[in-house]
Every structure is written in C-alpha cells, then in structure tokens.
Tab-separated table of C-alpha atoms and ligand atoms in Angstrom:
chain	number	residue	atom	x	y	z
A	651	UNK	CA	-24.840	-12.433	-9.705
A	652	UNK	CA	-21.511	-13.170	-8.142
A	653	UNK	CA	-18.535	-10.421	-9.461
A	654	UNK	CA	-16.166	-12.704	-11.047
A	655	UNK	CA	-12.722	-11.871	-10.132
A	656	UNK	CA	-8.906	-12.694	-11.295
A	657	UNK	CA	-5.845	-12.627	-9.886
A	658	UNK	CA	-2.775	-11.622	-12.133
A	659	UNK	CA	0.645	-12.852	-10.110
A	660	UNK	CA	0.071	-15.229	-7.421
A	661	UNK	CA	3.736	-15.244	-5.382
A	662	UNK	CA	4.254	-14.180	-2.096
A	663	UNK	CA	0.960	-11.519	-2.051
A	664	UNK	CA	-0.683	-12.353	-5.198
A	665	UNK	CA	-1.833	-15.876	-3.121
A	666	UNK	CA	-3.667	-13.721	-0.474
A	667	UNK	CA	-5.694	-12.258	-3.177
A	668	UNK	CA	-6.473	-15.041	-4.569
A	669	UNK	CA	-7.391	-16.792	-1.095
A	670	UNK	CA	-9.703	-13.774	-0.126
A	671	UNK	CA	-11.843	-13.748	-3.250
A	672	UNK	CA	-12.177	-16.718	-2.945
A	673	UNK	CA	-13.889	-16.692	0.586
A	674	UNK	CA	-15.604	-13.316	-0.109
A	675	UNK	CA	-19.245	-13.447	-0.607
A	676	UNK	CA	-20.928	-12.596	-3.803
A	677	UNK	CA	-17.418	-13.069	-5.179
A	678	UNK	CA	-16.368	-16.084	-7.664
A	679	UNK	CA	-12.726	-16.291	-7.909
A	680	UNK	CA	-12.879	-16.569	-11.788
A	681	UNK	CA	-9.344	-17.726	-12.284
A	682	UNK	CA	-5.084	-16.843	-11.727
A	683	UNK	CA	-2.510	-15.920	-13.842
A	684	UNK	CA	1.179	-16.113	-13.155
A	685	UNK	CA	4.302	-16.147	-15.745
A	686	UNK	CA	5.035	-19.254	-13.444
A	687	UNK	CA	2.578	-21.616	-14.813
A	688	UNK	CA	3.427	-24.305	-12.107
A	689	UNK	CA	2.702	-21.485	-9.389
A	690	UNK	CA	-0.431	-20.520	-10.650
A	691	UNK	CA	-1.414	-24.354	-11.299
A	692	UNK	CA	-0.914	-24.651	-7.525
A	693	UNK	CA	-2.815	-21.333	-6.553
A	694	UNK	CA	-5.733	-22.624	-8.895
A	695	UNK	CA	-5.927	-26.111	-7.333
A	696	UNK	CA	-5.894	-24.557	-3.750
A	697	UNK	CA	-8.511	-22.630	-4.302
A	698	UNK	CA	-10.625	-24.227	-7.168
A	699	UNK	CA	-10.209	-21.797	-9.946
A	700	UNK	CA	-9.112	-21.806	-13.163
A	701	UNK	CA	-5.556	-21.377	-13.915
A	702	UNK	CA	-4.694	-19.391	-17.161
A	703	UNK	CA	-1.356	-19.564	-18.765
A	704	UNK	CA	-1.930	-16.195	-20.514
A	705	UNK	CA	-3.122	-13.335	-18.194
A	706	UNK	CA	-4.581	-12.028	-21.444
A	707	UNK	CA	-7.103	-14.457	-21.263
A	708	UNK	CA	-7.917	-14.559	-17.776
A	709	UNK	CA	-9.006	-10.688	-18.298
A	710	UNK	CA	-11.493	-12.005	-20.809
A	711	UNK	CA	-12.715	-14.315	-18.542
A	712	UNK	CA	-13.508	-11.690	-15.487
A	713	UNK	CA	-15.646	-8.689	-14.654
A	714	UNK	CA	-12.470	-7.309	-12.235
A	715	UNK	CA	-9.041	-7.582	-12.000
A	716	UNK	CA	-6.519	-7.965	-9.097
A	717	UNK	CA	-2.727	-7.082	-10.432
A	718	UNK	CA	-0.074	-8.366	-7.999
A	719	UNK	CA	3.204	-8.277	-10.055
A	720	UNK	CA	6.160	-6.988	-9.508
A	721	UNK	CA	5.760	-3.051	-9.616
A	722	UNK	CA	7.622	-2.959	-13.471
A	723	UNK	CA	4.917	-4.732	-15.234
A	724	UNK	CA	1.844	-2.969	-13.495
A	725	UNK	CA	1.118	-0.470	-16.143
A	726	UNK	CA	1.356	-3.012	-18.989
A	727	UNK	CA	-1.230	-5.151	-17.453
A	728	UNK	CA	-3.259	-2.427	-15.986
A	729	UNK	CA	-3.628	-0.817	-19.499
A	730	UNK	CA	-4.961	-3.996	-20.877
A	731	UNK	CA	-7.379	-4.749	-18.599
A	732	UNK	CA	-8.444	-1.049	-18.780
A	733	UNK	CA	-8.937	-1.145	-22.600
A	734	UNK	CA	-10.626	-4.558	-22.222
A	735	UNK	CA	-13.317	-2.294	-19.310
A	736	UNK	CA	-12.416	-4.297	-16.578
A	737	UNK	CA	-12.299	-2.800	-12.894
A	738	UNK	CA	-8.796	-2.897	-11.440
A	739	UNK	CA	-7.314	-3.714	-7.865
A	740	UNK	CA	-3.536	-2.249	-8.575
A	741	UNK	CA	-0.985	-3.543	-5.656
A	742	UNK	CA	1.314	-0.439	-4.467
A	743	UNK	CA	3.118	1.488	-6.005
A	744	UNK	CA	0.795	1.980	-8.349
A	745	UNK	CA	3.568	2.094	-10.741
A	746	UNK	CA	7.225	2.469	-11.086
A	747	UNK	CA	7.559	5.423	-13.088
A	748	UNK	CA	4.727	8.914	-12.788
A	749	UNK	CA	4.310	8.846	-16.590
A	750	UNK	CA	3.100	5.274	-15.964
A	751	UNK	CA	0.747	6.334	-12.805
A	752	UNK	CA	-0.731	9.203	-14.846
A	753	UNK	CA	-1.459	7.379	-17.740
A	754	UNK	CA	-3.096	4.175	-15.861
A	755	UNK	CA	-5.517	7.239	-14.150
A	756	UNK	CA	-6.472	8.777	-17.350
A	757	UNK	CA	-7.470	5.377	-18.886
A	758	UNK	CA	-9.977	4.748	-15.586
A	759	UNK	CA	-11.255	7.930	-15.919
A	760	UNK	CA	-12.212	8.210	-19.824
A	761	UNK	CA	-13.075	4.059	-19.366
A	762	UNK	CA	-15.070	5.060	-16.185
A	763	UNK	CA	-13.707	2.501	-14.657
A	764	UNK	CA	-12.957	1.731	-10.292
A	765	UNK	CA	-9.347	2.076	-10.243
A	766	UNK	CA	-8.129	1.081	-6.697
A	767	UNK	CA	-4.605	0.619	-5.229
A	768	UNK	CA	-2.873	-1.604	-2.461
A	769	UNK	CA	-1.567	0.955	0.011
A	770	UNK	CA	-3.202	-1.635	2.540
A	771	UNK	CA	-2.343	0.356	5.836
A	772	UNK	CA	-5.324	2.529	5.233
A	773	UNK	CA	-7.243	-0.451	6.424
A	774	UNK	CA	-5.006	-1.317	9.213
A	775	UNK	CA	-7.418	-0.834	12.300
A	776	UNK	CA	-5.344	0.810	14.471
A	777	UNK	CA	-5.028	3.371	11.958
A	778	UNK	CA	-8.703	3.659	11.500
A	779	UNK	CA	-8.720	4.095	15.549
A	780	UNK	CA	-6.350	6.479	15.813
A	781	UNK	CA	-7.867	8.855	13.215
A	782	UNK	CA	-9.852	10.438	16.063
A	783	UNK	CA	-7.706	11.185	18.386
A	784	UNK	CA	-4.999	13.024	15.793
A	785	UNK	CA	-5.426	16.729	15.730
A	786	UNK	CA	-2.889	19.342	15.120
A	787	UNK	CA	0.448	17.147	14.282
A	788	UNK	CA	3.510	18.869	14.860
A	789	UNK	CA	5.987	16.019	14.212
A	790	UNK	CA	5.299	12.834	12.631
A	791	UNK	CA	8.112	9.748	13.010
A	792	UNK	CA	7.225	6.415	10.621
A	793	UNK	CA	9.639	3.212	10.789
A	794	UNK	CA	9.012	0.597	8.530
A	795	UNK	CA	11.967	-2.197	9.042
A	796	UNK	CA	12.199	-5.476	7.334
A	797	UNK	CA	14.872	-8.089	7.394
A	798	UNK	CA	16.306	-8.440	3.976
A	799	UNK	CA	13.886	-11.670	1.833
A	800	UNK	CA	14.993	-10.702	-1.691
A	801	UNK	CA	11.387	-9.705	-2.511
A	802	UNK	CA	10.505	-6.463	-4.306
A	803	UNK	CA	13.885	-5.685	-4.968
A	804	UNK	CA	12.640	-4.375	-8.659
A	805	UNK	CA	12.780	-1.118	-6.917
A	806	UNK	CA	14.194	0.813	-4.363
A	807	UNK	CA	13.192	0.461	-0.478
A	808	UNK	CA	11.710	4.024	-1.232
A	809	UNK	CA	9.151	2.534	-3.321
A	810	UNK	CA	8.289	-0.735	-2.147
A	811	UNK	CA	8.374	0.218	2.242
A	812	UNK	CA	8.349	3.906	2.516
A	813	UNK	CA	5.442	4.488	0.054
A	814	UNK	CA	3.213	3.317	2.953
A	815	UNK	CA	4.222	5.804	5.309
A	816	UNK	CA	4.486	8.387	2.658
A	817	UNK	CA	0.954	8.282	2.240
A	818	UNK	CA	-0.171	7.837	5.209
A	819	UNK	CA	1.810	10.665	6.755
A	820	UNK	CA	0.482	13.135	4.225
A	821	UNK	CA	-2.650	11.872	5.012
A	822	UNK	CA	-2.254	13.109	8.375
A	823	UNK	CA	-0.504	16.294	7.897
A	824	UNK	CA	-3.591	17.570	5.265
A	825	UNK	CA	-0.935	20.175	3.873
A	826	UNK	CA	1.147	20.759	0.763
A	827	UNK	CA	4.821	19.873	1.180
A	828	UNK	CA	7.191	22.815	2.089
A	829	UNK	CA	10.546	21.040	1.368
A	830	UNK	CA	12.060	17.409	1.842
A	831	UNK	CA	15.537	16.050	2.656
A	832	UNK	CA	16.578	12.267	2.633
A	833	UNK	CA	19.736	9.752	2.723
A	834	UNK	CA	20.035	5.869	2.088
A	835	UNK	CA	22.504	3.445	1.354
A	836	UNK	CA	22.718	0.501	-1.012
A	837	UNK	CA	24.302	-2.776	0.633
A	838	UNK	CA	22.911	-5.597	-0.744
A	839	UNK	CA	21.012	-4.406	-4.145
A	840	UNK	CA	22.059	-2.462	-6.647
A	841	UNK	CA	18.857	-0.162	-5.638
A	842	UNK	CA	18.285	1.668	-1.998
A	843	UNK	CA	17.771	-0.885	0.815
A	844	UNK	CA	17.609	1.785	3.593
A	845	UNK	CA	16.611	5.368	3.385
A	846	UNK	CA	15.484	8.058	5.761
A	847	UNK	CA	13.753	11.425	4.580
A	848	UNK	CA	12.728	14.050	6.371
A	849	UNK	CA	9.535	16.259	5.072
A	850	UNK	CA	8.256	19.597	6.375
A	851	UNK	CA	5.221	20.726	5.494
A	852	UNK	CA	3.038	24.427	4.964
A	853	UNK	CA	1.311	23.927	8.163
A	854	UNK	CA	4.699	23.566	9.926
A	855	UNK	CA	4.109	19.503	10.136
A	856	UNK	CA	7.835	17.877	9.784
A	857	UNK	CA	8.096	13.795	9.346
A	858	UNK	CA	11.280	11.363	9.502
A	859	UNK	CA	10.063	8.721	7.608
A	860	UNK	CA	12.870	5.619	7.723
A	861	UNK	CA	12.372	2.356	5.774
A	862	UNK	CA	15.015	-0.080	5.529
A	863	UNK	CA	15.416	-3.867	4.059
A	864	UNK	CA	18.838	-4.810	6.048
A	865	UNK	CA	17.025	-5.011	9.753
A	866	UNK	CA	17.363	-7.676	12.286
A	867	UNK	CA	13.726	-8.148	13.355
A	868	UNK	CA	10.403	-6.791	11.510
A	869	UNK	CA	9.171	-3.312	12.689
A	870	UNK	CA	6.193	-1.055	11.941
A	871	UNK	CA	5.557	2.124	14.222
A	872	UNK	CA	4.093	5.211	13.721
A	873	UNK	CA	4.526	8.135	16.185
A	874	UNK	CA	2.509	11.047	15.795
A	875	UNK	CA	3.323	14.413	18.391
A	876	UNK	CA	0.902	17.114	18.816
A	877	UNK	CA	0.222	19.538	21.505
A	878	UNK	CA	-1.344	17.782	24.173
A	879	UNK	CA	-0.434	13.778	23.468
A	880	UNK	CA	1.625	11.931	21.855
A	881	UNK	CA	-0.419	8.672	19.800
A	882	UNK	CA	1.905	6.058	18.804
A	883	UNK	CA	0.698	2.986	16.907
A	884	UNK	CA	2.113	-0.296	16.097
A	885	UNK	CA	0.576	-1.439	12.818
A	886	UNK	CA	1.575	-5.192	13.393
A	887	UNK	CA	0.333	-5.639	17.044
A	888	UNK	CA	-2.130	-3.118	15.605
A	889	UNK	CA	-2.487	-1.158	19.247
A	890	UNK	CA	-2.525	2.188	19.797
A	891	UNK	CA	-1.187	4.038	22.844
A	892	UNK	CA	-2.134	7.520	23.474
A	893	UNK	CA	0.617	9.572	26.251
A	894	UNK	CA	-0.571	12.759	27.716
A	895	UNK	CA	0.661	14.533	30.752
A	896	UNK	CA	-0.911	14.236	34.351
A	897	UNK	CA	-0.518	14.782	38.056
A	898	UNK	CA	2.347	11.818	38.094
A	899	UNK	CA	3.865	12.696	35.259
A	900	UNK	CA	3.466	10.632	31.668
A	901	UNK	CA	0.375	8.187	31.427
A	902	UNK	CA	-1.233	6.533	28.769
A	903	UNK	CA	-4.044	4.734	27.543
A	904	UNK	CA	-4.459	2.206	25.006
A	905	UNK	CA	-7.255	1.431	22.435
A	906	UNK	CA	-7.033	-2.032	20.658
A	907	UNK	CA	-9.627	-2.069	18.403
A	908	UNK	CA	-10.671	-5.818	16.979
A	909	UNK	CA	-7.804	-7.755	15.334
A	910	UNK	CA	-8.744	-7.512	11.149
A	911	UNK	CA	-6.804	-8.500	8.530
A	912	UNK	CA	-6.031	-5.533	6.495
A	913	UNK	CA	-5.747	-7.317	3.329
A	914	UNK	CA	-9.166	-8.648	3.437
A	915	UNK	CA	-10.881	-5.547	4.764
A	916	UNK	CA	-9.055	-3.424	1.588
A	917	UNK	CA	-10.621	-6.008	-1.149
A	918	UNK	CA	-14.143	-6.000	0.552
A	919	UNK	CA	-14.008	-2.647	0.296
A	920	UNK	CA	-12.932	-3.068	-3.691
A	921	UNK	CA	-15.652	-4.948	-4.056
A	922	UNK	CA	-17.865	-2.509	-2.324
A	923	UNK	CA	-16.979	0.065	-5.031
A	924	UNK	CA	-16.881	-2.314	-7.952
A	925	UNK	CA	-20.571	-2.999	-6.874
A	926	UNK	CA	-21.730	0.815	-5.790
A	927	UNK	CA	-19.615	2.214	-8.688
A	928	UNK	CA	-18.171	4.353	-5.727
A	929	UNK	CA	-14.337	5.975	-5.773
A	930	UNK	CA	-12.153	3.758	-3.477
A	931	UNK	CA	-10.919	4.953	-0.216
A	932	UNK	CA	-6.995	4.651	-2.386
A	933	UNK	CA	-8.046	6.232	-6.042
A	934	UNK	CA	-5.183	5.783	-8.505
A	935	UNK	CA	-5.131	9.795	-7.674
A	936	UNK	CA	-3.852	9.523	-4.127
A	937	UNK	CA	-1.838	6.490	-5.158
A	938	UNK	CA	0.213	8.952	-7.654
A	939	UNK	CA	0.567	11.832	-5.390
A	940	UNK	CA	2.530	9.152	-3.144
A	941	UNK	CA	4.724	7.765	-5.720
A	942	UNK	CA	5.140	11.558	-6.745
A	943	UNK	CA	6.371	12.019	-3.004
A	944	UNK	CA	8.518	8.781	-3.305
A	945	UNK	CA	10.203	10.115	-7.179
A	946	UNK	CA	11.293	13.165	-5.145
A	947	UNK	CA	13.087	11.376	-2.192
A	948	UNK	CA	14.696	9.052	-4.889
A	949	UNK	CA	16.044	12.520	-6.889
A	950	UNK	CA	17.520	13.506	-4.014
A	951	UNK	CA	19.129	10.391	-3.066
A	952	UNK	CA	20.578	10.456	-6.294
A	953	UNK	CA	22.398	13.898	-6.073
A	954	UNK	CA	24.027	12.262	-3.021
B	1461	NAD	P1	6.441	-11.935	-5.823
B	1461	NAD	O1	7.703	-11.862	-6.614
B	1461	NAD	O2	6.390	-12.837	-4.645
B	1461	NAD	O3	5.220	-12.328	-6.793
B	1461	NAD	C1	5.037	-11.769	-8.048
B	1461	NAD	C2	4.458	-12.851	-8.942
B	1461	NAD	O4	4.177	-12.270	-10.211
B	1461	NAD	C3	5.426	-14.012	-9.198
B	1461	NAD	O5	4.762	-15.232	-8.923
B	1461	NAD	C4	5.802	-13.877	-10.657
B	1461	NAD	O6	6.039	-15.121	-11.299
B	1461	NAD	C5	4.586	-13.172	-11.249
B	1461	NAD	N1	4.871	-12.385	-12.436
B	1461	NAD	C6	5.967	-11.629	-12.699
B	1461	NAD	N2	5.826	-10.992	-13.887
B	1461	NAD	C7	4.616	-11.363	-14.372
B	1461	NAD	C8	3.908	-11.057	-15.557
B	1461	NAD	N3	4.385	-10.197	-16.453
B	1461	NAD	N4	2.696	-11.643	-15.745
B	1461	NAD	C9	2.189	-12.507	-14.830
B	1461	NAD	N5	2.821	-12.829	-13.697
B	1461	NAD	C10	4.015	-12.260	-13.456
B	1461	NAD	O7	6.127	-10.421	-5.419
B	1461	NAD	P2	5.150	-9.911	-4.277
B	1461	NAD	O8	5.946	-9.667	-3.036
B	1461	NAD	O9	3.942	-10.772	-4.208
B	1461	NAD	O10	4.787	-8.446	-4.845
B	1461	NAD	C11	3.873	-8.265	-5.900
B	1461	NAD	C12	3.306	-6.849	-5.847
B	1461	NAD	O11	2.661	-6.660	-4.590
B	1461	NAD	C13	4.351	-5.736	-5.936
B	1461	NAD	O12	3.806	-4.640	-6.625
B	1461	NAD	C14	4.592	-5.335	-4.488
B	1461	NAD	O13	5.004	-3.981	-4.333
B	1461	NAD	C15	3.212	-5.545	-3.891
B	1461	NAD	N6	3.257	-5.841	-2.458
B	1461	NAD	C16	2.446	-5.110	-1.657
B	1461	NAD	C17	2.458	-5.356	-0.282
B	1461	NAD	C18	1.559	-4.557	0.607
B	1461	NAD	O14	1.804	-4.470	1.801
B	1461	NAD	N7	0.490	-3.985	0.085
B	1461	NAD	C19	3.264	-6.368	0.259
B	1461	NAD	C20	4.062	-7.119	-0.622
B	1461	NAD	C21	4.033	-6.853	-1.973
C-alpha cells in the first residue's frame, strides 16, 4: 500500500516537496496545507492532491508528514502531528529555539515515531564523494553566500545558511568543540544577514564558517585542508577537486559523481525509513546538536 504523504507549507520549498511525493513510487501525495489557501489550491491542482484549508486536517488524512514552514511555527505543527502518530519530515532548523528541538525529540522517541530533518546537503553528492577521501582535517573553510530574496528572514542568517555548514563541518571534524568565536552585521533585517564564526575543536580541527544574505552572486564551497591534500567541493556545480603536491608543483584531480537532486534523494531516503522503521541519516538528535552550535554563535554575536 502506497505511504500517503502531506505537505504542510507549500511556498518557495514546500512546492518541491510536494512535487517529489508526488513522483515517488509507492508514495500518494495525500494532500497540502498552506495558511495561503490560494497557494495551496494551486500546489494541489498541479499536482492532483487534495488541498486542505486546515493543516489539522490534512494530518488526519496522512500516514507522514512533510513540515515546510517558516522555522517559528515548526514545533507547533510538529507536536501535533506527533501526538496524532504521524512520521515527520521537519525542514531545517529543526526549530527556532533548543527548548523547542528537545521537546519535538522527546515526543518521537516516547511516540516511536521517524523523526527526520532537512539539512539537505547530507545528500548533496559531492559530499557523499568526498567522504572518502577526507582524513585527518586540520582546517575546514565553508561559504554559503546568497543574494538577499527576503525569504527566511524569521531568523537570523545563522540559522537559516550557516546551519548547513555547521553540521556538516562537525560532521567532518568527529570531535567535541574546544571554543568558538564569530561576528556579523545586520543591514537589511532587523536579524543577522552576514556572519562569520570561527570554531576550534579537541582534535585541533579549526573552521571559518561565513554565511551571508547581502552577496552579489550565489556561492556554496567547502574547503577542507589536511596533511597531504587539500579537497574542495562546490555543492552547486556539485564537483569535487582534490590538490596534492607533485613533481611540478600543485595538481589536482576531480571526481564528479552523477548530477542528483539533493532534495529528492533526502525524501527517498525518508521514505526508506518511514517504511524500514530505520533512524534517518539527519535524526532530530543531530539536527539539535546543530542548532545548539548555531544558539552559541548567535550568544556571541549578541555580546558584540
Ligand atoms: P516560504 O515563506 O517560501 O514558504 C513557507 C510557506 O508556509 C508559505 O507558503 C506560508 O504561507 C506557509 N505558512 C506559514 N505559516 C504557516 C502555518 N502556520 N501553517 C501553514 N502554512 C504556513 O519559506 P521557504 O523558503 O519555503 O522555507 C520554509 C522552510 O524550509 C523553513 O524552515 C526554511 O528554513 C526551510 N528551507 C530549507 C532549505 C534547505 O536548503 N533545506 C531551503 C529553503 C528553505
């Protein structure tokens, strides 16, 4: 029997979803919700689903849940759908505030529920290529640049950009933070729209993690330094270039591994676990311990 799926927010992302399940197999898009009922009338007619002008009932009507609202509302919705024993898709950050994080967890885990969250670069595969060849980091840099769109400006850059690199960079480094410094600016928000913070870790790992909203032209690079190479990795081309030292000086090699869509391999995989009953590659654990990370940058960028 197909899982029946709905999507709850269907703007810029939440559409996506709703245009994956939709071609997944063994998937029936079951139906989208969106506080703009014209929006979700439009999702639902694009992809033949029913539109529901209360998310509430949409929940009732599904075995598994996608949330794609703005980061403020997820632990509202994610509680209901939790106490209604529905499996959850939660888009990153899991939430806005830890409190919030924690007690979405805790509800999975006494529900025994698949609790899985959007930090889609996991599934990017040039980071799936590269894990290989990393060994050893000494120094990671991330950039993550966007022109300003006036999306996701519920919270800072911190939480909405640099989340991504937060958790991919610890994923690397496999060591508990030792100490972390940052600075940002606010320009055109109220919130951060550019930040940089700098993280050393236990192993003697240190990052410079920069995410900004205010740049000219999209960026997304990923340099990681280690003893005998350098890898660096360019999540939208989604190449990876490995420089190492020989007889005429610096050479590389590249590895493009087949062009996927991140998105789409991330909710196969949710499926995969809502099927297997199986802990997602993202658990709502590893999705706190990043927005823990994130909290901390955003105390010290307060002090400043
Ligand atoms: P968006 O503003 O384009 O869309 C959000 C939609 O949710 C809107 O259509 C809005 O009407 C609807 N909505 C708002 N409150 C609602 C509520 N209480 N109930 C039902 N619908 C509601 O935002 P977006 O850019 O699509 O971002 C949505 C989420 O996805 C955010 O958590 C964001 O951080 C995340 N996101 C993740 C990535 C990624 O790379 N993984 C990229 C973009 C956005």
């Amino acid at each position: 029997m197909a899982l029946r799926v709905g999507v709850i927010g269907v703007g810029y992302l939440g559409q996506h979803h709703a245009r994956i399940f939709a071609e997944l197999q063994h998937v029936e898009l079951a139906g989208v919700s969106d506080a703009n009922a014209a929006r979700a009338d439009e999702i639902a007619g694009k992809y033949s689903c029913a539109s529901f002008p209360d998310w509430h009932a949409l929940i009732e009507n599904c075995d598994a849940v996608s949330i794609v609202t703005p980061t403020t509302t997820h632990h509202e919705i994610a509680l209901a759908c939790l106490y209604a024993d529905k499996d959850i898709f939660i888009e990153k950050p899991i939430a806005g505030r830890l409190e919030e994080a924690q007690e979405i967890v805790a509800e999975a885990d006494a529900k025994g529920r698949i609790l899985q969250v959007g930090h889609l670069e996991r599934y990017n595969p040039a980071i799936v290529a590269a894990a290989s060849l990393i060994h050893k980091p000494g120094f990671i840099e991330a950039e993550r640049l966007s022109p300003f769109l006036g999306r996701g400006i519920d919270v800072d850059v911190t939480l909405d950009l640099m989340i991504h690199d937060i958790d991919i960079v610890t994923g690397i480094a496999q060591s508990k933070i030792r100490s972390i410094s940052a600075a940002g600016d606010r320009v055109l928000t109220d919130r951060i729209d550019a930040a940089k913070a700098w993280i050393e870790f236990e192993s003697g790992c240190k990052a410079l993690i920069t995410a900004s909203r205010l740049a000219t032209e999209k960026m997304r690079k990923l340099r990681i330094h280690q003893e005998d190479s350098y890898i660096s990795i360019d999540y939208q081309s989604q190449e990876v270039r490995r420089y190492f030292k020989d007889a005429t000086g610096l050479a590389f090699d590249v590895i493009k591994p087949e062009n996927k869509e991140p998105l789409k391999e991330e909710l196969k995989d949710f499926v995969f676990c809502v099927d297997n009953r199986i802990c997602p590659r993202v658990s709502g654990r590893e999705a706190t311990q990043a927005l823990e990370i994130v909290l901390r940058i955003n105390e010290i960028l307060e002090q400043k």
